[in-house]
PDB file of C-alpha atoms and ligand atoms in Angstrom:
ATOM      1  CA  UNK E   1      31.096  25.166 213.405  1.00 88.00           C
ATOM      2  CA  UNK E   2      33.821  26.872 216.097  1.00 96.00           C
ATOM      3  CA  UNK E   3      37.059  24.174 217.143  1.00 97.00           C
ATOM      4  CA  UNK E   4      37.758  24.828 220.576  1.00 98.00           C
ATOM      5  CA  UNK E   5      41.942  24.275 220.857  1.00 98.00           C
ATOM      6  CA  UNK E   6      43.442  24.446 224.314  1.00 98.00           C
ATOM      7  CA  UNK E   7      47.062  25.262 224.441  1.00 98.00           C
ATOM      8  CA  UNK E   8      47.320  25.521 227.702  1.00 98.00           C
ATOM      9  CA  UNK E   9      44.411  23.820 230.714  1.00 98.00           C
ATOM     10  CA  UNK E  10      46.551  24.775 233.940  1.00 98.00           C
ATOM     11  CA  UNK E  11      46.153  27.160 236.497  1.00 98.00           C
ATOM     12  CA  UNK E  12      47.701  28.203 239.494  1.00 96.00           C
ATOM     13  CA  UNK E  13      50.933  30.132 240.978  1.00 95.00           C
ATOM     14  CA  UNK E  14      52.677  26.137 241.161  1.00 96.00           C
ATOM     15  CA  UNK E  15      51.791  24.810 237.645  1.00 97.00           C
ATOM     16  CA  UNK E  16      52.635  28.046 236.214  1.00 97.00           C
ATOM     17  CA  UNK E  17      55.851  27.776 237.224  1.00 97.00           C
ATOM     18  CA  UNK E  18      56.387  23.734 236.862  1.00 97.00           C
ATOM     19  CA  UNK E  19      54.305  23.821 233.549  1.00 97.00           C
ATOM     20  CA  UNK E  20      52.738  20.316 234.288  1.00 97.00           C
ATOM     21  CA  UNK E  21      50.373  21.799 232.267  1.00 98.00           C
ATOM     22  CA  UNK E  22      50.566  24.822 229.689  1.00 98.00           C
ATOM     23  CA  UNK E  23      49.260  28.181 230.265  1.00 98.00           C
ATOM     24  CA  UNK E  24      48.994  29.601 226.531  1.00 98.00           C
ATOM     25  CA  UNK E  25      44.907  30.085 226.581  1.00 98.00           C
ATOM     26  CA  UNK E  26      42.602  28.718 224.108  1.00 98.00           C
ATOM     27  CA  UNK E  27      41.685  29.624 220.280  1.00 98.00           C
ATOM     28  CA  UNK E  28      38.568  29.606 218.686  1.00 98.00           C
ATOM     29  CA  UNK E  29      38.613  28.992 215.390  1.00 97.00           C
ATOM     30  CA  UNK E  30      35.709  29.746 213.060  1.00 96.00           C
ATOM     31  CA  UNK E  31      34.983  29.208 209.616  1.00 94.00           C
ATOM     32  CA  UNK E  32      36.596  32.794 208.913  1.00 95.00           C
ATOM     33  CA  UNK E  33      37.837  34.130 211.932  1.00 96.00           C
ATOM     34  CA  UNK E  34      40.572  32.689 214.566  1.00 97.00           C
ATOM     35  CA  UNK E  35      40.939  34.083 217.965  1.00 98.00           C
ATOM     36  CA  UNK E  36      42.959  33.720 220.620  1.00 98.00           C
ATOM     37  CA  UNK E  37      41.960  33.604 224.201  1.00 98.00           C
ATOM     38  CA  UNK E  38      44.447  34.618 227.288  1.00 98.00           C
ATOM     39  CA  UNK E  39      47.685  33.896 225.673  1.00 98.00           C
ATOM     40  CA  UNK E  40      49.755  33.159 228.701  1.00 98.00           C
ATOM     41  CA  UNK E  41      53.387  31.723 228.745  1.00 98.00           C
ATOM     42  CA  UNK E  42      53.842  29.035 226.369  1.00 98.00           C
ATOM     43  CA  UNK E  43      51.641  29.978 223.862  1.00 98.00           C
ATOM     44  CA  UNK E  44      53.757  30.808 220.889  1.00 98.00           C
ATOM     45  CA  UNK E  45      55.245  27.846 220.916  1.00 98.00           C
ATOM     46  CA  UNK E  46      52.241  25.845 221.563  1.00 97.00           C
ATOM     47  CA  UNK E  47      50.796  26.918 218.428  1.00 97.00           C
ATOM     48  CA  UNK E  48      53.155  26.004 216.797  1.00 97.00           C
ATOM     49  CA  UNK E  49      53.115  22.957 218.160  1.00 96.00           C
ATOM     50  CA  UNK E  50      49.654  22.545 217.228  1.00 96.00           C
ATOM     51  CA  UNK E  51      50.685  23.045 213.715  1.00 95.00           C
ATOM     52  CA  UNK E  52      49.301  26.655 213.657  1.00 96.00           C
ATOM     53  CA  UNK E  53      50.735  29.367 212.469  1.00 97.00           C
ATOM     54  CA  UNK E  54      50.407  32.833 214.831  1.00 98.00           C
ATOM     55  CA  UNK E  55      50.543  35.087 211.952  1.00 97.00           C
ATOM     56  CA  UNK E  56      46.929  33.704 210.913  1.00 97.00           C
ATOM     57  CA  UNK E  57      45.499  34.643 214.371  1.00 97.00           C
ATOM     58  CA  UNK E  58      43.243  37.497 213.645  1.00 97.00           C
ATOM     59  CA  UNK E  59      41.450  38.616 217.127  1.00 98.00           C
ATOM     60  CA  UNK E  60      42.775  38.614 220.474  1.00 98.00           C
ATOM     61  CA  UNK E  61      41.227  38.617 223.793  1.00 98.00           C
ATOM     62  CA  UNK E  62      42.653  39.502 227.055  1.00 98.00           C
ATOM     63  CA  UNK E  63      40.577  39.201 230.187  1.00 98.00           C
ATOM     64  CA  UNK E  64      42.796  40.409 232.754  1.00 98.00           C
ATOM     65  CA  UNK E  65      45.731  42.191 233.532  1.00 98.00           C
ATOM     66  CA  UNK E  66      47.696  38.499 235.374  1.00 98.00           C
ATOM     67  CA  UNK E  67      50.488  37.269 233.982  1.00 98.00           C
ATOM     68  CA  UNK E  68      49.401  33.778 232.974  1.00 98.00           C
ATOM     69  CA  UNK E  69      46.765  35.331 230.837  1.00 98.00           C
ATOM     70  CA  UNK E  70      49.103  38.133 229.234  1.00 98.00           C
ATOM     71  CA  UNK E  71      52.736  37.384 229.129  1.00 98.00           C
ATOM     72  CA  UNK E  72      52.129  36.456 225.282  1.00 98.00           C
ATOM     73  CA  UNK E  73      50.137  39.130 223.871  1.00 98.00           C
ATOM     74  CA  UNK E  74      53.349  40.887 222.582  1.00 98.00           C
ATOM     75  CA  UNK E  75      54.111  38.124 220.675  1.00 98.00           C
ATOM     76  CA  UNK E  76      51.393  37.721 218.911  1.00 98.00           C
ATOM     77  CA  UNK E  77      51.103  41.175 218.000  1.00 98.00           C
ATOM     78  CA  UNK E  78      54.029  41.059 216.578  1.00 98.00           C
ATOM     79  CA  UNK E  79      52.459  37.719 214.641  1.00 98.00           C
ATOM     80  CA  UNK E  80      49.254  39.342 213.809  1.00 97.00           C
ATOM     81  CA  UNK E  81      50.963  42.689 212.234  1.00 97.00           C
ATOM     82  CA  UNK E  82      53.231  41.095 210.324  1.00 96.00           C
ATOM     83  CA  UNK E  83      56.664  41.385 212.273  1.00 97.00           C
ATOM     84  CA  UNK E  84      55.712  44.895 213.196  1.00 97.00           C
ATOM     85  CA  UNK E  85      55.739  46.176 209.222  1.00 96.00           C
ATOM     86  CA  UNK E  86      51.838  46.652 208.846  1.00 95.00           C
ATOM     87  CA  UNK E  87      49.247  47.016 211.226  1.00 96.00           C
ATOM     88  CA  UNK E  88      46.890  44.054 211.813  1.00 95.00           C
ATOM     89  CA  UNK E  89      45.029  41.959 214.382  1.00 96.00           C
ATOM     90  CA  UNK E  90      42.169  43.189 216.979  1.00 97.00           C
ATOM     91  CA  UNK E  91      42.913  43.335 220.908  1.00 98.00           C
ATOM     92  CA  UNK E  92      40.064  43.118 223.075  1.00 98.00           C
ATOM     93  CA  UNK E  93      40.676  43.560 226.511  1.00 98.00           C
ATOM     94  CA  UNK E  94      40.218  45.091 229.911  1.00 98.00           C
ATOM     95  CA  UNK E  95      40.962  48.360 231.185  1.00 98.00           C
ATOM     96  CA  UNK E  96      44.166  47.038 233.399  1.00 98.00           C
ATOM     97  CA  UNK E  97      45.284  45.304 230.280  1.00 98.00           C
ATOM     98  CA  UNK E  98      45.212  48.462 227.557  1.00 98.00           C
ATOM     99  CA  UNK E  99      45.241  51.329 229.918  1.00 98.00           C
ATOM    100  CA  UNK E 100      47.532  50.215 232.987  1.00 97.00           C
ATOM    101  CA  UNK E 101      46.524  49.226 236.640  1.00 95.00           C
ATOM    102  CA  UNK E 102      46.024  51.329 239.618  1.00 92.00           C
ATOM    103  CA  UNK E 103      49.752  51.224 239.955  1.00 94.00           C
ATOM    104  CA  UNK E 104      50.203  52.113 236.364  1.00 93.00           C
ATOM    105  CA  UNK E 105      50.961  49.251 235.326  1.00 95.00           C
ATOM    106  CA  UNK E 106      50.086  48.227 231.218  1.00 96.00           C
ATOM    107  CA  UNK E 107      50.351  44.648 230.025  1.00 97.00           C
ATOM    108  CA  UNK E 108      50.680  45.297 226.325  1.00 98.00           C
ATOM    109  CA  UNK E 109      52.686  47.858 225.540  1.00 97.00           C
ATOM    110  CA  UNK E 110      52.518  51.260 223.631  1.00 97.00           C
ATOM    111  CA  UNK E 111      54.585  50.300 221.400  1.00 97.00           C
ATOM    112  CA  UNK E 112      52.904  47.154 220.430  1.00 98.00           C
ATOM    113  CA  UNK E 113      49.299  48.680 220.902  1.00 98.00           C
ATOM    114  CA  UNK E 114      50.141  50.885 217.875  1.00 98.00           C
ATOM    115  CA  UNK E 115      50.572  47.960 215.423  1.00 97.00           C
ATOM    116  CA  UNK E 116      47.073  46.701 215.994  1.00 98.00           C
ATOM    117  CA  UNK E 117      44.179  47.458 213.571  1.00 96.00           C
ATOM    118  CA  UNK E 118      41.744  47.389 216.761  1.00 97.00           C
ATOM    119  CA  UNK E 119      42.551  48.383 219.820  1.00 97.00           C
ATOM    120  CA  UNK E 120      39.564  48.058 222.238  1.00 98.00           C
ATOM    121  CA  UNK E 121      38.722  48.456 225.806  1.00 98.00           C
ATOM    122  CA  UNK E 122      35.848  45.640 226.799  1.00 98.00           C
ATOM    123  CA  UNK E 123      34.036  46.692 230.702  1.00 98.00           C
ATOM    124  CA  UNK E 124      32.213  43.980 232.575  1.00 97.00           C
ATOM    125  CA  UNK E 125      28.615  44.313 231.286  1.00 96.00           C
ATOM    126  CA  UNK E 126      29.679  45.459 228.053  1.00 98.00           C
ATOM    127  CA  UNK E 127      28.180  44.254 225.454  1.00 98.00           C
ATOM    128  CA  UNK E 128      30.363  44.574 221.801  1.00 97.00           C
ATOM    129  CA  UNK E 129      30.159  43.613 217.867  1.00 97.00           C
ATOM    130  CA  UNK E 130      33.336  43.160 216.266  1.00 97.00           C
ATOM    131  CA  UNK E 131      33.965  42.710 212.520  1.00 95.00           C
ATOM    132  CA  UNK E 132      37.287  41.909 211.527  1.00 94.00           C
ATOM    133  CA  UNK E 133      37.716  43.646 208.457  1.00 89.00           C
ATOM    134  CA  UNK E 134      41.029  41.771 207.234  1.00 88.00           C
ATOM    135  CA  UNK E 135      40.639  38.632 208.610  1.00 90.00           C
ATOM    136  CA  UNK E 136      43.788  36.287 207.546  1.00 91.00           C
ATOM    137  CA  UNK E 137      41.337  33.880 205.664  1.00 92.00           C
ATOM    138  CA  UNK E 138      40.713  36.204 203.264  1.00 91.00           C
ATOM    139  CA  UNK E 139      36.655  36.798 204.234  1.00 92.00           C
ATOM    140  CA  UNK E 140      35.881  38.571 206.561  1.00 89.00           C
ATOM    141  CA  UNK E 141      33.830  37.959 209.511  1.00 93.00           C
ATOM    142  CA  UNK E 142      32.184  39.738 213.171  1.00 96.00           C
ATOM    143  CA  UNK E 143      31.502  38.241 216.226  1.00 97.00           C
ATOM    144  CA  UNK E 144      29.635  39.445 219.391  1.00 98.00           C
ATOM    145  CA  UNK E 145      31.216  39.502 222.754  1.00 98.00           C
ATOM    146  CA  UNK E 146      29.653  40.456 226.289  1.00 98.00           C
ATOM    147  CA  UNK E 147      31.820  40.898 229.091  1.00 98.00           C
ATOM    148  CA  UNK E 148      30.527  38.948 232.428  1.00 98.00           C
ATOM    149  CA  UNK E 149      31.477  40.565 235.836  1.00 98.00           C
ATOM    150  CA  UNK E 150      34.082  38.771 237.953  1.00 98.00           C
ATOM    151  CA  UNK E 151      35.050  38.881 241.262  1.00 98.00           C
ATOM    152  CA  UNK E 152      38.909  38.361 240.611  1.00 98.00           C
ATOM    153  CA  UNK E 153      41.879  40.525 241.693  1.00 94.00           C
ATOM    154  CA  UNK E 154      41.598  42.614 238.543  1.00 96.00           C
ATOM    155  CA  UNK E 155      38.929  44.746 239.183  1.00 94.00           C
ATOM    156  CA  UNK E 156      38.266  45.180 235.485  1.00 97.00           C
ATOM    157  CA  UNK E 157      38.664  42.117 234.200  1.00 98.00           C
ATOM    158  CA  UNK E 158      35.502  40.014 232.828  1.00 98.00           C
ATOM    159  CA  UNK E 159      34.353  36.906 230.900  1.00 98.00           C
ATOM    160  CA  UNK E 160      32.196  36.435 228.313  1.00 98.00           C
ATOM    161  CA  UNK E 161      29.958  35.350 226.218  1.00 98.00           C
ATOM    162  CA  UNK E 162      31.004  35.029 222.540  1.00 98.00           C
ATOM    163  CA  UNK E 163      28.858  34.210 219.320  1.00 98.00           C
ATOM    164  CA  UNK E 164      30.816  33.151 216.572  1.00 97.00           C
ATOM    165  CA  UNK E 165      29.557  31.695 213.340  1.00 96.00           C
ATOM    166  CA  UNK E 166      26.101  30.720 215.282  1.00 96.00           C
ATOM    167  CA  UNK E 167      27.974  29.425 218.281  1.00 97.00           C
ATOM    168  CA  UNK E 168      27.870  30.675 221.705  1.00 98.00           C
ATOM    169  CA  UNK E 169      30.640  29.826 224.093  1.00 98.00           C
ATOM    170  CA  UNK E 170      30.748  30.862 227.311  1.00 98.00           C
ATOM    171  CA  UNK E 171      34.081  31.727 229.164  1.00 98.00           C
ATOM    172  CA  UNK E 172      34.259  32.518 233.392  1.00 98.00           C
ATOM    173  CA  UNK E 173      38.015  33.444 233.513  1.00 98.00           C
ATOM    174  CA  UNK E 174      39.517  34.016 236.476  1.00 98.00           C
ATOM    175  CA  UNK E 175      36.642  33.984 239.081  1.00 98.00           C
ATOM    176  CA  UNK E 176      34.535  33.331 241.949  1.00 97.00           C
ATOM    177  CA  UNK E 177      31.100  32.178 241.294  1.00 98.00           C
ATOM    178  CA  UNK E 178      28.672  35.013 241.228  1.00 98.00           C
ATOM    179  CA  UNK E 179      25.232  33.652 241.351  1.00 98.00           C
ATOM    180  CA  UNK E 180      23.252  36.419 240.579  1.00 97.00           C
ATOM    181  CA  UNK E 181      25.597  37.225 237.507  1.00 98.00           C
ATOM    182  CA  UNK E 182      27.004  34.288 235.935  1.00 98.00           C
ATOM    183  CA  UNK E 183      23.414  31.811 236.387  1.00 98.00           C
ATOM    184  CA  UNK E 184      21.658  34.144 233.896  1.00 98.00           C
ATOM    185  CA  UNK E 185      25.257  35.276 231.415  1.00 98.00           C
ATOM    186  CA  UNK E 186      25.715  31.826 231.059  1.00 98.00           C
ATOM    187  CA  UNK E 187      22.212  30.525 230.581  1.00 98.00           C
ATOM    188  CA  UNK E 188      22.218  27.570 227.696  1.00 98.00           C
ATOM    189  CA  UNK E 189      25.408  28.487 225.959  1.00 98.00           C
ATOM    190  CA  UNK E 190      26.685  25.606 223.429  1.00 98.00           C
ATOM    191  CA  UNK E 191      29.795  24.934 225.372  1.00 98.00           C
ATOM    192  CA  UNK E 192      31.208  26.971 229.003  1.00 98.00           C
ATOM    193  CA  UNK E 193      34.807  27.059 229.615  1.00 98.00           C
ATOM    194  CA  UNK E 194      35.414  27.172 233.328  1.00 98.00           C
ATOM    195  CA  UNK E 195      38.466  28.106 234.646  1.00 98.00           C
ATOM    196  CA  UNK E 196      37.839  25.691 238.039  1.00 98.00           C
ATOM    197  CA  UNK E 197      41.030  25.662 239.619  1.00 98.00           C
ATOM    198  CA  UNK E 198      40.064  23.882 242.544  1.00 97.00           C
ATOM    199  CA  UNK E 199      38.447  20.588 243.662  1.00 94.00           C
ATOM    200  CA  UNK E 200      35.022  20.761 245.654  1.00 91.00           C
ATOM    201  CA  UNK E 201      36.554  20.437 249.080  1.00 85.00           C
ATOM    202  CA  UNK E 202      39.878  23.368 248.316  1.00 88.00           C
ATOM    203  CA  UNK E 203      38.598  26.523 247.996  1.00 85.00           C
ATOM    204  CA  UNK E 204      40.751  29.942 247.532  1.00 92.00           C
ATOM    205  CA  UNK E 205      38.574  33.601 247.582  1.00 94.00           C
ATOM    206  CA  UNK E 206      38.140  34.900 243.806  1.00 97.00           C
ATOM    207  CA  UNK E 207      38.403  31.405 241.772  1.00 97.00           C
ATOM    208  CA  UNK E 208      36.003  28.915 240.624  1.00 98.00           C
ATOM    209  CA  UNK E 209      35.941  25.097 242.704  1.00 97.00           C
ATOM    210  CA  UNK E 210      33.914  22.146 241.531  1.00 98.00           C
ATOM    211  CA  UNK E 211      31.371  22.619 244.299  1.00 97.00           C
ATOM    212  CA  UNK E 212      30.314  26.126 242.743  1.00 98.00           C
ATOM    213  CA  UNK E 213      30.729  25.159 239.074  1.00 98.00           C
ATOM    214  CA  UNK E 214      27.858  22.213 239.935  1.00 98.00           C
ATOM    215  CA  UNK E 215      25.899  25.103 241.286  1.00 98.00           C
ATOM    216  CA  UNK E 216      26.223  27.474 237.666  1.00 98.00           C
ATOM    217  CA  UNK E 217      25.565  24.561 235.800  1.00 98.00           C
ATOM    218  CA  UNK E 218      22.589  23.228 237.420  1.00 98.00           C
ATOM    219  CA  UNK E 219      21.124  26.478 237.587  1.00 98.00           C
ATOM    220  CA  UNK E 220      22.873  27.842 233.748  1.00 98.00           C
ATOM    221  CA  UNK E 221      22.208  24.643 231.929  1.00 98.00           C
ATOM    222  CA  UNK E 222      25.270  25.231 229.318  1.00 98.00           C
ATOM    223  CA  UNK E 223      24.929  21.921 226.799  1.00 98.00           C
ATOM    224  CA  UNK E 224      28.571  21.422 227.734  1.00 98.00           C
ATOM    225  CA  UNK E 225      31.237  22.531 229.961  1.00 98.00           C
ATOM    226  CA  UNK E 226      34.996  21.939 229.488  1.00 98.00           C
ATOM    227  CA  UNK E 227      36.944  22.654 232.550  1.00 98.00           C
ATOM    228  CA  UNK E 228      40.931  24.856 232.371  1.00 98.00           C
ATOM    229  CA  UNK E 229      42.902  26.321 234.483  1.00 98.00           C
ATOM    230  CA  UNK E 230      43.211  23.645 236.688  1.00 98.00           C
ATOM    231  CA  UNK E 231      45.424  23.927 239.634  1.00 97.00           C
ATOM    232  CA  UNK E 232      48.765  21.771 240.483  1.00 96.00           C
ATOM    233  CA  UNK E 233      46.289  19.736 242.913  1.00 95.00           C
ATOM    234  CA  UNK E 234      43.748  18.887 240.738  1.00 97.00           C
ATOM    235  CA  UNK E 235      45.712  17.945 237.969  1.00 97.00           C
ATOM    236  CA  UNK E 236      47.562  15.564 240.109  1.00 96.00           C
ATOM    237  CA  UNK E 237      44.341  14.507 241.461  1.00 95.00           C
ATOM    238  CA  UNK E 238      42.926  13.450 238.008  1.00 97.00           C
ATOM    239  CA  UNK E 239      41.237  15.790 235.590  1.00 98.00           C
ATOM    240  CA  UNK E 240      39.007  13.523 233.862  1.00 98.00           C
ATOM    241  CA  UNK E 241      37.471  11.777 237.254  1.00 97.00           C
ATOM    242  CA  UNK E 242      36.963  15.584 238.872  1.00 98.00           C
ATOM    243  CA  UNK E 243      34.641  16.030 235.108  1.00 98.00           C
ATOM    244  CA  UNK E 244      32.994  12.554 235.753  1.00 98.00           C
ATOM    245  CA  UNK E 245      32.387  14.014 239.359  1.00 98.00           C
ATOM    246  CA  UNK E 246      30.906  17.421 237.796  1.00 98.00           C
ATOM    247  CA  UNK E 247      29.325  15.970 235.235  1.00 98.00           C
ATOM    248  CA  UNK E 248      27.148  13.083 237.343  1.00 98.00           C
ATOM    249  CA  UNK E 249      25.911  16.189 240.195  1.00 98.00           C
ATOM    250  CA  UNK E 250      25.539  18.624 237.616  1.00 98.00           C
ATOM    251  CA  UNK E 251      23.738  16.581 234.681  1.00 98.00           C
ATOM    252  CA  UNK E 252      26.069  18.703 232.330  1.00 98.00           C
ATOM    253  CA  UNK E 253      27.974  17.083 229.932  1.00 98.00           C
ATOM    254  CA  UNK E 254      31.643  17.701 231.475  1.00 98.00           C
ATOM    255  CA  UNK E 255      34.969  17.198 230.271  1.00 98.00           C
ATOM    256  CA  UNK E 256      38.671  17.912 231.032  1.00 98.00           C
ATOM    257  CA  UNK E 257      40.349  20.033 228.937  1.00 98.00           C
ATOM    258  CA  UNK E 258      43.574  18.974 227.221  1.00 97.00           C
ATOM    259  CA  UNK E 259      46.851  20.630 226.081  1.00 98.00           C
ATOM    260  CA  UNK E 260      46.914  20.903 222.353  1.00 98.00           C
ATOM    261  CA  UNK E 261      43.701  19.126 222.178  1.00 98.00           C
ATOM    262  CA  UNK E 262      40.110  20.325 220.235  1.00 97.00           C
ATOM    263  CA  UNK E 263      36.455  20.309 220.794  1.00 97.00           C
ATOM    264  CA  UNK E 264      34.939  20.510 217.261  1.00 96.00           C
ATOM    265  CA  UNK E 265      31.136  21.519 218.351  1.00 93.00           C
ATOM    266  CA  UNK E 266      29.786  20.599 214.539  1.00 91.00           C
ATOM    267  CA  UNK E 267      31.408  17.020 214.817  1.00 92.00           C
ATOM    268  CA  UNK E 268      30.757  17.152 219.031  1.00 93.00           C
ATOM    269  CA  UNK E 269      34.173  15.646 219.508  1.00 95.00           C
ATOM    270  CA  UNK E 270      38.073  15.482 220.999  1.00 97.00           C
ATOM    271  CA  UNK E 271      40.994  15.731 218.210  1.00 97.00           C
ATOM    272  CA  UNK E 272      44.819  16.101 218.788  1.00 96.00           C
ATOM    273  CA  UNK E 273      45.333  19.637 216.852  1.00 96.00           C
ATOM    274  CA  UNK E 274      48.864  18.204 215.722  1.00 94.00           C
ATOM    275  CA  UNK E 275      47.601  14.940 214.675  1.00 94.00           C
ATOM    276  CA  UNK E 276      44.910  16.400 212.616  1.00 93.00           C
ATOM    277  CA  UNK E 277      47.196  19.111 210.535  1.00 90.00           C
ATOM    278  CA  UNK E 278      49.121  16.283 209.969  1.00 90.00           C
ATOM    279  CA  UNK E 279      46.609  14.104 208.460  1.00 91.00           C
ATOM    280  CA  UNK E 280      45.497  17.376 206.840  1.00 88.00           C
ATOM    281  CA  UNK E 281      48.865  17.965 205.067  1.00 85.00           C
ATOM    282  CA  UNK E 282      49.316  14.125 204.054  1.00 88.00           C
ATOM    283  CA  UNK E 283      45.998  14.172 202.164  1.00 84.00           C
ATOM    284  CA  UNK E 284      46.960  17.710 200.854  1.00 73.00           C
ATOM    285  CA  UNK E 285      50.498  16.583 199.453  1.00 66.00           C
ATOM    286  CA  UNK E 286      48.397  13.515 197.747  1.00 66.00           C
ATOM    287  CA  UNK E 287      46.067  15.102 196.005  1.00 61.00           C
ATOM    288  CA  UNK E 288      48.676  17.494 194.626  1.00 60.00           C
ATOM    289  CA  UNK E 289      50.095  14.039 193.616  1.00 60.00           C
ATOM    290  CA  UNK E 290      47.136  12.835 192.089  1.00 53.00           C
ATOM    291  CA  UNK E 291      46.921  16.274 190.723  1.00 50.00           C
ATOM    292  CA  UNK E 292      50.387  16.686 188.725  1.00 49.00           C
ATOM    293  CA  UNK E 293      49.756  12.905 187.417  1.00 45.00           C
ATOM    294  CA  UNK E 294      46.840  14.115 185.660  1.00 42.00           C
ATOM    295  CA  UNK E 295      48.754  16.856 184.082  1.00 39.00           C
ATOM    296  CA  UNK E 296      51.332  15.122 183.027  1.00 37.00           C
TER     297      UNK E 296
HETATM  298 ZN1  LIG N 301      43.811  35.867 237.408  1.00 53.39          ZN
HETATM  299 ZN1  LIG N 302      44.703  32.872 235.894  1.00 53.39          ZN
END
């Protein structure tokens, strides 16, 4: 069973800015193992407002070197290596990301690099198996991961295909659609996260519109897709309906991601994250009730 939180289902230079919708990625979270994906702005304090705590987050993954999929990272080093005192956490990410851009440019760090337990570089193609030796649950726990080619700004940037606990999940990040690539990585995953930032009829070169994403899934067959990284347009224009419309020329079983919001693929189902750490806690503080009663 892997719950599929989104902190954050915008895209786009406008909503970035606006924050109509958040930008802080998405965490998968395994029996064993949590990890976070593209922790953009916001997503510190989106965990937390999912009634998460960062310090628990044991992997993260970084597919490109842009802002709205980096500006965090630090952060949750910091999180993950307990305030900088210990090392801890695993970074996977691309080349631009760890190593610096053809300007030079790094997104995380030296400083914070060195406080990791894992530092590794992922290439398109690559294909990786990661065990997380001190994962915050206590047991540890590996995944695989295989970096898919984009065609994005980032030359070194990828998605993936990650098995976790039995589950694969698909992820395109920032991309346009690659036919000969992404119809084969993406072939029958349990769930594809598409980062489709346009509607059908608005493209932009190197991202993902509805048009194309009917195309991968026709041809890819995932057994669900949830779409992110929606642009200012389409989330005005109404994320659920542009799903409906996916979903009904695609055959795929499509929803809308939402902000703070879970897919649980055991119980195949939507959950408000706060809601249900809540509930979680409530039932928690009364058996604890029922608990010291029967010690008394
Ligand atoms: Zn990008
Ligand atoms: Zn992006």
């Amino acid at each position: 069973m892997v719950d599929l939180l989104f902190l954050g289902t915008g895209g786009g230079r406008f909503n970035l800015v606006r924050q109509m919708r958040g930008t802080g990625g998405f965490l998968l979270l395994g029996k064993n193992a949590t990890i976070h994906v593209d922790p953009g702005p916001g997503a510190l304090l989106r965990l937390h407002a999912a009634g998460l705590d960062p310090q628990k987050t044991d992997a993260l993954i970084v597919t490109h070197m842009h802002v709205d999929h980096v500006s965090d990272a630090g952060v949750l080093i910091e999180a993950m290596s307990d305030h900088m005192l210990s090392k801890g956490g695993v970074l996977l990410a691309s080349r631009s990301v760890i190593s610096g851009d053809r300007h030079g440019d790094k997104s995380i760090s030296t400083y914070h690099q060195s406080r990791l337990e894992q530092c590794v570089t992922l290439a398109p193609g690559e294909k990786k198996e990661v065990r997380i030796a001190k994962a915050k649950s206590g047991r540890p726990d590996s995944f695989s991961i295989t970096a898919v080619p984009v065609k994005h700004d980032d030359p070194t940037g990828f998605g993936f295909v990650l098995t976790l606990d039995g589950v694969r999940i698909g992820y395109t990040s920032d991309t346009e659609y690659l036919p000969a690539v992404h119809d084969k990585a993406f072939a029958g995953v349990d769930a594809l996260i598409a980062n489709n930032l346009k509607t059908a009829d608005d493209h932009i070169p190197d991202h993902l519109n509805s048009g194309d994403l009917v195309k991968l899934l026709k041809s890819a067959k995932p057994k669900l897709c949830i779409l992110s990284h929606m642009g200012m347009k389409l989330i005005v224009s109404g994320p659920e309906l542009e799903a409906a419309r996916i979903q009904s020329a695609s055959g795929v079983p499509t929803y809308a991601g939402k902000d703070g919001y879970y897919y649980c693929t055991e119980r195949c189902g939507w959950f408000d994250a706060a809601k249900e750490k809540k509930k979680a806690k409530e039932g928690k503080s009364r058996k604890d009730e029922g608990q010291k009663r029967l010690t008394l």
